[in-house]
mmCIF file of C-alpha atoms in Angstrom:
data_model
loop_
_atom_site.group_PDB
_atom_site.id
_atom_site.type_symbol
_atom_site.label_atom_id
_atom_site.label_comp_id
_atom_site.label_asym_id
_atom_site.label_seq_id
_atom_site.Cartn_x
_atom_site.Cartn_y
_atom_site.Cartn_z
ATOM 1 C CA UNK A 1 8.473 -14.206 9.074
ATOM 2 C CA UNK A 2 11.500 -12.060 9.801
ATOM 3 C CA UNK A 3 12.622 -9.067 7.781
ATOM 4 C CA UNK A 4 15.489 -6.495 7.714
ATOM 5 C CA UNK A 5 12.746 -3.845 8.802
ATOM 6 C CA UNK A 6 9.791 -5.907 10.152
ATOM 7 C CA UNK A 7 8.368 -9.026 11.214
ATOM 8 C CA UNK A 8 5.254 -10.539 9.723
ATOM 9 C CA UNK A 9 3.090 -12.616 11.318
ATOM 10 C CA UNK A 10 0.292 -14.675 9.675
ATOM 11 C CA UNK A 11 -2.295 -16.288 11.134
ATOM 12 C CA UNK A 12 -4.720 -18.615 9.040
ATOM 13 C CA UNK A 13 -8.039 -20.032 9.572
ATOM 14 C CA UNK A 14 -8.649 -22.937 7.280
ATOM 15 C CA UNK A 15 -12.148 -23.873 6.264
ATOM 16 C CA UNK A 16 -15.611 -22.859 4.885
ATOM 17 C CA UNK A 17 -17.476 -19.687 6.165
ATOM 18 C CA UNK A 18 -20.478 -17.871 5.185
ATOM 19 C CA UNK A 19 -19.324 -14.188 4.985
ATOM 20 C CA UNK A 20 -15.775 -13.213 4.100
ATOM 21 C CA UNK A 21 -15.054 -10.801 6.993
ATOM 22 C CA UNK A 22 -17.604 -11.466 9.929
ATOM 23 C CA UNK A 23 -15.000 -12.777 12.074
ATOM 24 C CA UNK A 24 -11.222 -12.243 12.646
ATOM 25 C CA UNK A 25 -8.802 -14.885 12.405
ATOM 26 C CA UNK A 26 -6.821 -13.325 14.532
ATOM 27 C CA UNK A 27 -9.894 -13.934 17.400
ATOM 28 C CA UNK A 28 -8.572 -17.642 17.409
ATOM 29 C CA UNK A 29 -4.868 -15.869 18.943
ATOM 30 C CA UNK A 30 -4.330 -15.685 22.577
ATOM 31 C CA UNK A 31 -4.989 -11.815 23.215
ATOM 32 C CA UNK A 32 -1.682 -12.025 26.108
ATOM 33 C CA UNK A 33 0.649 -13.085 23.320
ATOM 34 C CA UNK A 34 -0.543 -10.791 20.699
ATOM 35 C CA UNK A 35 -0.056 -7.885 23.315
ATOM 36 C CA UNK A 36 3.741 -9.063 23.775
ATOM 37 C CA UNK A 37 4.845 -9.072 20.129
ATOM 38 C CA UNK A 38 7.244 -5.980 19.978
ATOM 39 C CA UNK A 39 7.358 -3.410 18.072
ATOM 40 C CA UNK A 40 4.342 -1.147 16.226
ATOM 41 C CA UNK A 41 1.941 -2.666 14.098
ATOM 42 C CA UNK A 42 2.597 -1.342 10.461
ATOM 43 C CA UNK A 43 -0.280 -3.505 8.446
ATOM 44 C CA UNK A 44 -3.162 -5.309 9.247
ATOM 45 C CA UNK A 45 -5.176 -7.087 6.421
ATOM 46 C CA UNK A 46 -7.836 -9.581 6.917
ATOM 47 C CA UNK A 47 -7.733 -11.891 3.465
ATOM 48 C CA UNK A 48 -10.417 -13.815 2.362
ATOM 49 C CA UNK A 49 -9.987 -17.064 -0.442
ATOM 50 C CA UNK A 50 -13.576 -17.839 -1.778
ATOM 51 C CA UNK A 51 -13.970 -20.954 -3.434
ATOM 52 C CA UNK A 52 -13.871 -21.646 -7.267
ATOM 53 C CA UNK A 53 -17.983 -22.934 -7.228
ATOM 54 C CA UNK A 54 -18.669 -20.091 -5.503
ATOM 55 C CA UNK A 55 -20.924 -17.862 -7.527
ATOM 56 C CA UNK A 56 -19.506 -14.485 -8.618
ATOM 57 C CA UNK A 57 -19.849 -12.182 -6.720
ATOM 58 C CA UNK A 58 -22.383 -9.097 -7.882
ATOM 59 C CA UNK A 59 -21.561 -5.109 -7.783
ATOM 60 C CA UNK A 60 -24.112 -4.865 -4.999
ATOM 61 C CA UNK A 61 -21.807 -7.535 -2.736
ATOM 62 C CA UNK A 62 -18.826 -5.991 -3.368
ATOM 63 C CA UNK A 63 -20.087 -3.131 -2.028
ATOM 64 C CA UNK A 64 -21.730 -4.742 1.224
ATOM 65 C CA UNK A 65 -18.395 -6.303 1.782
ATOM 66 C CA UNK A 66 -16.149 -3.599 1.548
ATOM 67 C CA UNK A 67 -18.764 -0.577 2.954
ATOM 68 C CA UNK A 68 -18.074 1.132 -0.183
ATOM 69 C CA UNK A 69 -18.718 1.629 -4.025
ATOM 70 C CA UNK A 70 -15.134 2.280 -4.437
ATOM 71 C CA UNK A 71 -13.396 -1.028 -4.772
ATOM 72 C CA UNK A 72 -11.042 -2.324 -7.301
ATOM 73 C CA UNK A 73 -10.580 -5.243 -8.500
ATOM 74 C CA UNK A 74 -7.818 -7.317 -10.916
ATOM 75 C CA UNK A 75 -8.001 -10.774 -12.435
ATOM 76 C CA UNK A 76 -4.450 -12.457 -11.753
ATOM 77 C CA UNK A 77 -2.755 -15.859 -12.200
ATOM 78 C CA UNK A 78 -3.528 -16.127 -15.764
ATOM 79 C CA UNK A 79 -6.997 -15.628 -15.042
ATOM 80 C CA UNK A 80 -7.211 -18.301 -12.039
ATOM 81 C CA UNK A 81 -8.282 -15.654 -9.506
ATOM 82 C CA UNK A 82 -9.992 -12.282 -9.573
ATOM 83 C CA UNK A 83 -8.538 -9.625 -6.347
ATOM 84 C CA UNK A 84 -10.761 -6.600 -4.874
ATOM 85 C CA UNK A 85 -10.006 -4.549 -2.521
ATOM 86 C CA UNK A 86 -10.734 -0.987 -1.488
ATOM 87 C CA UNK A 87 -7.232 -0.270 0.279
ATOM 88 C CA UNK A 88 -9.287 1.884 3.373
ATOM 89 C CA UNK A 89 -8.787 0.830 6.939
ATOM 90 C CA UNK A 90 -12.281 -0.733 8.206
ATOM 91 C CA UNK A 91 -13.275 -0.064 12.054
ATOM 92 C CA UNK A 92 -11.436 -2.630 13.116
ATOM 93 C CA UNK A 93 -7.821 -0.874 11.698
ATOM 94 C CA UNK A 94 -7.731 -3.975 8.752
ATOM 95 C CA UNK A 95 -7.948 -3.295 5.025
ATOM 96 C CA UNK A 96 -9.822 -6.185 3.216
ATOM 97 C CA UNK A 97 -8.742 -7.785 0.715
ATOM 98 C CA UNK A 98 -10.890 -10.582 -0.787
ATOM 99 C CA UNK A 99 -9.801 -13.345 -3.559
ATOM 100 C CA UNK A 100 -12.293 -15.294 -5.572
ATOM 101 C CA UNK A 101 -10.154 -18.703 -6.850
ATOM 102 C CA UNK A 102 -11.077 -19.480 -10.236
ATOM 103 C CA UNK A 103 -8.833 -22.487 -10.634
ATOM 104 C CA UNK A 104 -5.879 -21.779 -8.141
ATOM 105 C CA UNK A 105 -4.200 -24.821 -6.917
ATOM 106 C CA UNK A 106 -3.291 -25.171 -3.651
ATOM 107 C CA UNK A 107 0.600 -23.969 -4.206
ATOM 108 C CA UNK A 108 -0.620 -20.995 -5.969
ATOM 109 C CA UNK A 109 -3.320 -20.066 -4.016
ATOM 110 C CA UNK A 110 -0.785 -19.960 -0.664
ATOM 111 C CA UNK A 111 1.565 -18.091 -2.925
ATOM 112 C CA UNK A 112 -0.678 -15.196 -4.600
ATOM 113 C CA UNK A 113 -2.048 -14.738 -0.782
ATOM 114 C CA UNK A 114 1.209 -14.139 0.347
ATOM 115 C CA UNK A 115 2.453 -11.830 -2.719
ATOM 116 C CA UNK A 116 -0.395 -9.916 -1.574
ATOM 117 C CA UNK A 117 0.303 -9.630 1.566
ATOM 118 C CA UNK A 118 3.598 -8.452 0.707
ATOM 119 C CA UNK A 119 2.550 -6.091 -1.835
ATOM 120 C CA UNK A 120 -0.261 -4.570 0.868
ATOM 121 C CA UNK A 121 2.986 -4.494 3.268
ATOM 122 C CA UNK A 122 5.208 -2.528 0.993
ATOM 123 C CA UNK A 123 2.510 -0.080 -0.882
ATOM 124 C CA UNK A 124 1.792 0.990 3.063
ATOM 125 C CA UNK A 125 5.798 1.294 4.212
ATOM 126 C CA UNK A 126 5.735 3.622 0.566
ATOM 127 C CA UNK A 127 3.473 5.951 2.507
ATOM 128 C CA UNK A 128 5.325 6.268 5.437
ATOM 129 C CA UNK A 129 7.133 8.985 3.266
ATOM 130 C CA UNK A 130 4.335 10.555 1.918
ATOM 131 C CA UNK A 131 3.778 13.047 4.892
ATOM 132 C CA UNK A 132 7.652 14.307 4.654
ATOM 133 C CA UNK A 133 7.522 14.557 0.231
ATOM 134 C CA UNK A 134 4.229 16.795 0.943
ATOM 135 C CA UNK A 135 6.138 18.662 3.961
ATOM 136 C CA UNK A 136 8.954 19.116 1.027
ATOM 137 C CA UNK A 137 6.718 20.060 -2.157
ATOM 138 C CA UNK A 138 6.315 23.454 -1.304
ATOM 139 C CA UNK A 139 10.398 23.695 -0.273
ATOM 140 C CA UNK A 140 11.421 21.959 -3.481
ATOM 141 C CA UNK A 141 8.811 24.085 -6.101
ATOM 142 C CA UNK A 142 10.889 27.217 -4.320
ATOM 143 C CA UNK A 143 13.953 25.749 -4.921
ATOM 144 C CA UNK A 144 12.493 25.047 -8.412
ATOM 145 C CA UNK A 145 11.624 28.757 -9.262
ATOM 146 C CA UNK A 146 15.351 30.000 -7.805
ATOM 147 C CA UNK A 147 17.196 27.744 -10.044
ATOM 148 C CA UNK A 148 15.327 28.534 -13.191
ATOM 149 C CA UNK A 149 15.736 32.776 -12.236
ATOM 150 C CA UNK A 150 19.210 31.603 -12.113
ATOM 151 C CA UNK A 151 19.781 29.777 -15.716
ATOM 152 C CA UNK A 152 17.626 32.672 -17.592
ATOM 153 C CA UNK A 153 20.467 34.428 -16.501
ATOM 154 C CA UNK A 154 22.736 32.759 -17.955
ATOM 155 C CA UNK A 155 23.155 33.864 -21.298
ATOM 156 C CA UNK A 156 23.364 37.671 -20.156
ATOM 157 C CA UNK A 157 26.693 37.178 -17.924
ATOM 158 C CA UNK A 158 29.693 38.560 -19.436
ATOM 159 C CA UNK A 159 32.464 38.953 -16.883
ATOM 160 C CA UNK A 160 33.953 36.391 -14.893
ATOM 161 C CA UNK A 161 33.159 38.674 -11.375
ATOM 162 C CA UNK A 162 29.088 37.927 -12.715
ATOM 163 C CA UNK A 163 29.856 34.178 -13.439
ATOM 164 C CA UNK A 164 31.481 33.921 -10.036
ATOM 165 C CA UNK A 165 28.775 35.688 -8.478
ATOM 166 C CA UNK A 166 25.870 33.776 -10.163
ATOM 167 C CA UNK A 167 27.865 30.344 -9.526
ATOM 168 C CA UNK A 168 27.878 31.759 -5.354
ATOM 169 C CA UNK A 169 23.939 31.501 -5.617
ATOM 170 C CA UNK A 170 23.395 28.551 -7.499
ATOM 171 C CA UNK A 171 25.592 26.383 -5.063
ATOM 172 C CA UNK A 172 24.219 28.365 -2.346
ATOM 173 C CA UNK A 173 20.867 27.354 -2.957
ATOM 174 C CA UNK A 174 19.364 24.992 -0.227
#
């Protein structure tokens, strides 16, 4: 799918399996093509749709599944499917996200997987910024101390020379 800023690509393995993220479905792609696509790869997420007669899945699975004890999950859809994920990179550079269907249909099970997807696409492109706003903090809470020196003194000005000159700083601030 094409975007303004980015292209995603989706690739889909239909059918049972025995463990959520053993294999990649993106082993099934030609490695030659997947080397050709331009551009730099933003977000990679393996999801997983267990089936509704599957059992629930335990604490103790969650954590085998996503290496950690700090998952999250949400029950969405009007309670027709519970979402965990962990939002950390695994080894293979993927964050896992895992849906148990508890009485999706098909149109709303392709749907929610791709809203995902989309919100997984869009919480990482947030972060792109989050380097440059901590670069910034330290800048701004300067900036921040200046300007409130500069309204205390406010009240105390009584000459239009001292306005001017206090106005001078306050639009000189950068």
């Amino acid at each position: 799918e094409q975007h303004t800023e980015f292209a995603t690509y989706t690739v889909l393995r239909p059918g049972k399996f025995s463990e959520p993220f053993e294999s990649s479905a993106l082993a099934e792609v030609p490695l030659d093509w997947l080397r050709a696509l331009p551009g730099q790869l933003l977000v990679a997420l393996h999801r997983a749709l267990l089936p509704a007669e599957m059992e629930e899945l335990s604490n103790e699975r969650l954590t085998n599944l996503f290496g950690t004890h700090r998952y999250m999950g949400a029950t969405v859809e009007g309670g027709a499917a519970t979402v965990w994920t962990d939002f950390r990179l695994q080894g293979d550079g993927f964050v896992r996200l895992l849906v148990q269907d508890q009485g999706l249909n098909r149109q709303q099970a392709g749907r929610l997987l791709r809203r995902l997807l989309e919100l997984e696409t869009y919480r990482t492109l947030a972060l792109l910024a989050f380097p440059v706003a901590l670069e910034t903090r330290t800048r701004l809470r300067d900036l921040e101390e200046q300007l409130t020196d500069l309204t205390r003194r406010i009240p105390d000005l009584r000459e239009l020379v001292a306005e001017q000159a206090l106005l001078a700083e306050l639009t000189g601030l950068n």
